[in-house]
Short mmCIF file of C-alpha atoms in Angstrom, two decimals:
data_model
loop_
_atom_site.label_atom_id
_atom_site.label_comp_id
_atom_site.label_asym_id
_atom_site.label_seq_id
_atom_site.Cartn_x
_atom_site.Cartn_y
_atom_site.Cartn_z
CA MET A 14 -212.34 -34.87 78.57
CA ASP A 15 -209.56 -34.31 76.05
CA ALA A 16 -206.29 -35.74 77.39
CA PRO A 17 -203.70 -36.42 74.67
CA PRO A 18 -202.13 -39.86 75.35
CA GLU A 19 -198.59 -38.49 75.02
CA GLN A 20 -199.31 -36.19 77.98
CA GLU A 21 -201.65 -38.22 80.16
CA ASP A 22 -202.77 -41.82 80.52
CA CYS A 23 -206.56 -41.89 80.91
CA LEU A 24 -206.69 -45.51 82.03
CA PRO A 25 -206.26 -44.79 85.79
CA PHE A 26 -209.09 -42.23 85.58
CA VAL A 27 -211.39 -44.73 83.88
CA ARG A 28 -210.50 -47.50 86.33
CA ILE A 29 -210.97 -45.39 89.47
CA ALA A 30 -214.16 -43.80 88.12
CA GLY A 31 -215.50 -47.36 88.00
CA TYR A 32 -214.50 -47.98 91.61
CA LEU A 33 -216.23 -44.76 92.75
CA GLU A 34 -219.36 -45.62 90.78
CA ALA A 35 -219.41 -49.04 92.44
CA MET A 36 -219.11 -47.29 95.81
CA GLN A 37 -222.20 -45.23 94.84
CA LEU A 38 -220.33 -41.96 95.20
CA ASN A 39 -221.05 -38.88 93.11
CA ALA A 40 -218.16 -38.84 90.61
CA PRO A 41 -218.10 -38.49 86.80
CA GLN A 42 -219.21 -41.69 85.12
CA VAL A 43 -217.50 -42.75 81.91
CA ILE A 44 -220.11 -43.04 79.16
CA GLU A 45 -217.67 -43.73 76.32
CA ALA A 46 -213.87 -43.95 76.18
CA ASN A 47 -211.41 -43.67 73.30
CA LEU A 48 -208.14 -44.29 75.12
CA ASP A 49 -206.07 -44.42 71.93
CA ASP A 50 -206.84 -40.76 71.21
CA GLY A 51 -207.41 -39.62 74.80
CA PHE A 52 -211.11 -38.77 74.56
CA LEU A 53 -213.64 -39.54 77.30
CA LEU A 54 -217.36 -38.75 77.39
CA LEU A 55 -218.33 -38.16 81.02
CA THR A 56 -221.42 -37.26 83.00
CA ASP A 57 -221.41 -33.58 84.02
CA LEU A 58 -221.12 -32.40 87.64
CA GLY A 59 -221.57 -28.73 86.78
CA SER A 60 -219.17 -25.84 87.26
CA ARG A 61 -219.66 -24.72 90.87
CA GLN A 62 -216.62 -25.60 92.98
CA TYR A 63 -216.79 -25.90 96.76
CA LEU A 64 -214.18 -23.14 96.91
CA ASP A 65 -216.44 -20.67 95.07
CA ALA A 66 -219.41 -21.51 97.27
CA LEU A 67 -217.36 -21.17 100.47
CA LEU A 68 -215.81 -17.84 99.49
CA ASP A 69 -219.19 -16.46 98.42
CA ASP A 70 -221.00 -17.49 101.60
CA THR A 71 -219.02 -18.81 104.58
CA SER A 72 -222.26 -19.60 106.43
CA ARG A 73 -222.60 -22.62 104.15
CA ALA A 74 -219.39 -24.16 105.48
CA PRO A 75 -220.95 -26.39 108.17
CA THR A 76 -223.29 -28.09 105.71
CA LEU A 77 -220.74 -28.38 102.91
CA TYR A 78 -218.06 -29.84 105.16
CA ALA A 79 -220.51 -32.24 106.79
CA ASP A 80 -221.35 -33.56 103.31
CA ALA A 81 -217.67 -33.80 102.33
CA LEU A 82 -216.77 -35.65 105.54
CA GLN A 83 -219.57 -38.16 105.08
CA THR A 84 -218.46 -38.78 101.50
CA LEU A 85 -214.87 -39.27 102.67
CA LEU A 86 -215.93 -41.75 105.33
CA ALA A 87 -217.98 -43.63 102.73
CA MET A 88 -215.05 -43.65 100.30
CA GLN A 89 -212.76 -45.16 102.92
CA LYS A 90 -215.25 -47.74 104.16
CA ARG A 91 -216.54 -48.85 100.75
CA GLY A 92 -213.13 -48.37 99.19
CA SER A 93 -211.67 -51.14 101.35
CA ALA A 94 -212.76 -53.54 98.59
CA TYR A 95 -210.62 -51.71 96.02
CA GLN A 96 -207.67 -50.18 97.88
CA SER A 97 -205.35 -53.13 97.30
CA LEU A 98 -205.78 -52.54 93.55
CA LEU A 99 -204.28 -49.04 93.88
CA PRO A 100 -200.59 -48.11 93.86
CA PRO A 101 -199.14 -47.91 97.41
CA TYR A 102 -198.34 -44.58 99.03
CA ASP A 103 -194.94 -45.98 99.94
CA THR A 104 -191.61 -44.62 101.17
CA GLU A 105 -190.40 -43.88 97.65
CA LEU A 106 -193.44 -41.77 96.75
CA LEU A 107 -193.53 -39.95 100.09
CA CYS A 108 -189.81 -39.18 99.83
CA PHE A 109 -190.20 -37.87 96.27
CA GLU A 110 -193.06 -35.59 97.31
CA LEU A 111 -191.02 -34.10 100.15
CA SER A 112 -188.14 -33.49 97.76
CA LEU A 113 -190.37 -31.09 95.81
CA PHE A 114 -190.21 -28.59 98.69
CA HIS A 115 -186.44 -28.98 99.04
CA ASP A 116 -185.63 -28.88 95.32
CA TRP A 117 -188.27 -26.70 93.66
CA LEU A 118 -189.19 -24.16 96.33
CA CYS A 119 -186.07 -23.81 98.46
CA GLU A 120 -183.37 -24.34 95.87
CA HIS A 121 -184.90 -23.51 92.49
CA HIS A 122 -187.28 -20.70 93.45
CA LEU A 123 -185.55 -19.13 96.47
CA GLY A 124 -181.96 -19.97 95.53
CA MET A 125 -181.25 -21.45 98.95
CA THR A 126 -178.20 -23.57 99.67
CA TRP A 127 -178.13 -26.27 102.34
CA SER A 128 -175.31 -26.83 104.81
CA ALA A 129 -174.43 -30.38 105.81
CA ASP A 130 -176.12 -29.82 109.19
CA ALA A 131 -179.25 -28.46 107.51
CA GLU A 132 -179.40 -31.47 105.18
CA THR A 133 -179.15 -33.79 108.19
CA SER A 134 -181.92 -31.93 110.01
CA TRP A 135 -184.08 -31.94 106.88
CA GLN A 136 -183.64 -35.68 106.47
CA ALA A 137 -184.63 -36.23 110.12
CA CYS A 138 -187.85 -34.31 109.49
CA CYS A 139 -188.52 -36.35 106.35
CA ASP A 140 -187.96 -39.59 108.27
CA LEU A 141 -190.42 -38.44 110.96
CA LEU A 142 -193.10 -37.55 108.41
CA ILE A 143 -192.67 -40.72 106.35
CA THR A 144 -192.86 -42.93 109.42
CA ASN A 145 -196.00 -41.08 110.53
CA ALA A 146 -197.64 -41.77 107.17
CA LEU A 147 -196.69 -45.43 106.97
CA ASP A 148 -197.70 -46.20 110.57
CA GLN A 149 -201.33 -45.15 110.02
CA PRO A 150 -204.16 -47.50 109.03
CA GLN A 151 -204.04 -47.72 105.24
CA VAL A 152 -207.16 -46.84 103.26
CA PHE A 153 -208.43 -45.78 99.83
CA VAL A 154 -206.86 -42.31 99.34
CA HIS A 155 -208.20 -39.87 96.74
CA ARG A 156 -204.98 -37.84 97.14
CA ASP A 157 -206.34 -34.43 96.16
CA TYR A 158 -209.55 -34.13 98.16
CA HIS A 159 -210.06 -30.38 98.60
CA SER A 160 -212.30 -27.45 97.75
CA ARG A 161 -211.23 -27.15 94.10
CA ASN A 162 -211.95 -30.80 93.39
CA LEU A 163 -215.32 -30.99 95.12
CA MET A 164 -218.32 -29.75 93.17
CA LEU A 165 -221.53 -28.34 94.59
CA THR A 166 -224.34 -30.49 93.18
CA ASP A 167 -228.12 -30.58 93.61
CA THR A 168 -228.13 -34.19 94.80
CA GLY A 169 -225.46 -36.44 96.25
CA ASN A 170 -223.29 -33.50 97.26
CA PRO A 171 -220.35 -33.23 96.77
CA GLY A 172 -219.34 -34.27 93.31
CA VAL A 173 -215.80 -35.65 93.39
CA LEU A 174 -213.24 -34.85 90.67
CA ASP A 175 -209.53 -35.37 89.96
CA PHE A 176 -209.23 -38.83 91.48
CA GLN A 177 -206.92 -40.42 88.92
CA ASP A 178 -203.89 -40.39 91.27
CA ALA A 179 -205.63 -42.40 94.00
CA VAL A 180 -203.44 -44.66 96.13
CA GLU A 181 -203.63 -46.97 99.11
CA GLY A 182 -202.32 -44.81 101.90
CA PRO A 183 -202.71 -43.05 105.27
CA LEU A 184 -206.06 -42.70 107.00
CA THR A 185 -205.68 -38.95 107.57
CA TYR A 186 -204.31 -37.86 104.20
CA ASP A 187 -207.58 -36.91 102.50
CA LEU A 188 -208.93 -35.50 105.75
CA VAL A 189 -206.06 -33.06 106.13
CA SER A 190 -206.29 -32.15 102.43
CA LEU A 191 -209.92 -31.19 103.00
CA LEU A 192 -209.67 -29.42 106.35
CA LYS A 193 -206.25 -27.76 106.04
CA ASP A 194 -206.97 -26.64 102.50
CA CYS A 195 -204.28 -24.82 100.52
CA TYR A 196 -206.90 -22.46 99.04
CA VAL A 197 -209.04 -21.50 102.05
CA LYS A 198 -208.16 -21.49 105.75
CA TRP A 199 -210.44 -21.93 108.75
CA PRO A 200 -209.76 -21.28 112.46
CA ALA A 201 -207.80 -24.05 114.14
CA GLU A 202 -210.64 -24.77 116.58
CA GLN A 203 -213.07 -25.30 113.70
CA ILE A 204 -210.63 -27.53 111.83
CA TRP A 205 -210.23 -29.76 114.88
CA LYS A 206 -213.99 -29.91 115.47
CA TRP A 207 -214.49 -31.18 111.92
CA ALA A 208 -211.59 -33.60 112.34
CA MET A 209 -213.30 -35.02 115.43
CA ASP A 210 -216.55 -35.37 113.48
CA PHE A 211 -214.60 -37.57 111.09
CA TYR A 212 -212.93 -39.50 113.93
CA ASN A 213 -216.29 -40.19 115.56
CA GLY A 214 -217.59 -41.49 112.24
CA LEU A 215 -214.87 -44.13 111.97
CA ALA A 216 -215.72 -47.73 112.65
CA GLU A 217 -215.64 -48.64 116.34
CA ASP A 218 -212.84 -51.15 115.87
CA VAL A 219 -210.65 -48.45 114.26
CA ARG A 220 -211.28 -46.03 117.13
CA GLU A 221 -210.49 -48.75 119.66
CA GLN A 222 -207.01 -49.07 118.15
CA LEU A 223 -206.51 -45.33 117.58
CA ASP A 224 -207.07 -42.97 120.50
CA VAL A 225 -207.70 -39.26 119.98
CA GLU A 226 -204.14 -38.19 120.81
CA GLN A 227 -202.62 -40.60 118.30
CA PHE A 228 -205.21 -39.58 115.72
CA ARG A 229 -204.30 -35.93 116.24
CA ARG A 230 -200.60 -36.64 115.81
CA TYR A 231 -201.27 -38.60 112.63
CA PHE A 232 -203.47 -35.77 111.33
CA ASP A 233 -201.10 -32.94 112.20
CA LEU A 234 -197.92 -34.54 110.88
CA MET A 235 -199.70 -35.80 107.77
CA GLY A 236 -200.59 -32.18 107.12
CA VAL A 237 -196.93 -31.19 107.29
CA GLN A 238 -196.06 -33.70 104.57
CA ARG A 239 -199.03 -32.58 102.48
CA HIS A 240 -198.22 -28.88 102.74
CA LEU A 241 -194.52 -29.25 102.03
CA LYS A 242 -195.46 -31.26 98.93
CA ALA A 243 -198.03 -28.67 97.87
CA ALA A 244 -195.62 -25.76 98.30
CA GLY A 245 -193.07 -27.58 96.15
CA ILE A 246 -195.66 -28.34 93.48
CA PHE A 247 -196.78 -24.70 93.42
CA ALA A 248 -193.17 -23.59 92.85
CA ARG A 249 -192.78 -26.21 90.11
CA LEU A 250 -196.02 -25.07 88.43
CA ASN A 251 -194.55 -21.58 88.28
CA HIS A 252 -191.16 -22.47 86.86
CA ARG A 253 -191.97 -25.49 84.71
CA ASP A 254 -195.50 -24.67 83.53
CA GLY A 255 -195.61 -20.87 83.72
CA LYS A 256 -198.49 -20.85 86.23
CA SER A 257 -197.35 -18.08 88.56
CA ALA A 258 -200.71 -17.63 90.34
CA TYR A 259 -199.99 -20.67 92.53
CA LEU A 260 -197.10 -18.83 94.22
CA ARG A 261 -199.69 -16.82 96.17
CA ASP A 262 -200.97 -20.03 97.78
CA ILE A 263 -197.59 -21.07 99.19
CA PRO A 264 -197.66 -18.85 102.32
CA ARG A 265 -201.10 -20.18 103.26
CA ALA A 266 -200.00 -23.77 102.78
CA LEU A 267 -196.87 -23.31 104.87
CA SER A 268 -198.69 -21.36 107.58
CA TYR A 269 -200.25 -24.65 108.68
CA VAL A 270 -196.77 -26.04 109.33
CA VAL A 271 -195.71 -22.98 111.32
CA ASP A 272 -198.89 -23.19 113.41
CA LEU A 273 -197.79 -26.62 114.66
CA GLY A 274 -194.42 -25.45 115.97
CA PRO A 275 -195.43 -25.02 119.63
CA ARG A 276 -197.08 -28.46 119.75
CA TYR A 277 -194.30 -30.43 118.03
CA PRO A 278 -190.78 -29.42 119.07
CA GLU A 279 -189.38 -32.12 116.76
CA LEU A 280 -190.44 -29.84 113.89
CA GLY A 281 -188.27 -27.02 115.20
CA PHE A 282 -185.77 -27.04 112.33
CA LEU A 283 -188.57 -27.02 109.76
CA THR A 284 -190.71 -24.31 111.34
CA ASP A 285 -187.64 -22.13 111.87
CA LEU A 286 -186.59 -22.63 108.24
CA ILE A 287 -190.03 -21.62 107.00
CA LYS A 288 -190.34 -18.61 109.32
CA THR A 289 -186.85 -17.19 108.85
CA ARG A 290 -185.97 -18.09 105.25
CA VAL A 291 -188.84 -19.39 103.17
CA LEU A 292 -191.71 -17.03 103.98
CA PRO A 293 -189.52 -13.88 103.94
CA GLY A 294 -188.23 -15.01 100.58
CA MET A 295 -191.80 -15.32 99.27
CA GLU A 296 -192.82 -11.75 100.10
CA GLY A 297 -192.16 -10.47 96.61
CA ASP A 298 -194.46 -13.10 95.10
CA ARG A 299 -197.68 -12.02 96.79
#
């Protein structure tokens, strides 16, 4: 890894790689580190992403997702010893992430303006999503656990990458990142079946305090926060970093939010905004 110190601090990567190694998870191990110059020598997990394997052969999905769910459960259970050492996924961070959708996608990319009423409705949605995140059991959160950061490996599948932004945060965050992926979409029935596989794998004392309906609400609304954040980041990657290919992933990410409209009337302002203004405005970017 070559990460110039003026652009990226390698220390969080090194620290969290050590936590994952202690958890006996399949993540790159740091063989040597020169933090002053930003060079790391790492073990190699190959070049085959989950996304490539899934797009090439969808029949592999049940096995690959079963492996990813078991690894996620292990990371949360074994990560309980390390989660307090991570930064908190707190109100400030959640609020900043939601602002990416508002500022970068709606205003900067689409040129939208917000009326006072719209700003009030937007803030109410943000408050709902932040409360949903903070109310959940707090666990070790990878924060980018999806098909482009999971590697297909011969043993110990999957290999886990891009963990340097890990935080202590909501139980369902990594789950929704995995199952409601911004880069590949599965039928809603299949997503919920996998989500229930995860729920049934939780410790009994967690399930006793968290019934299926509450778990589903946590999962669904966590996804809304995640996908608004992702859409904003994709717009920022286009305008700030010149990476226009990510614009094509925005409609998929936001489709998950629209899908929830009938189940959650409190999201009415948001789903209407996406359907009537955001997605039509994105049509020229596909």
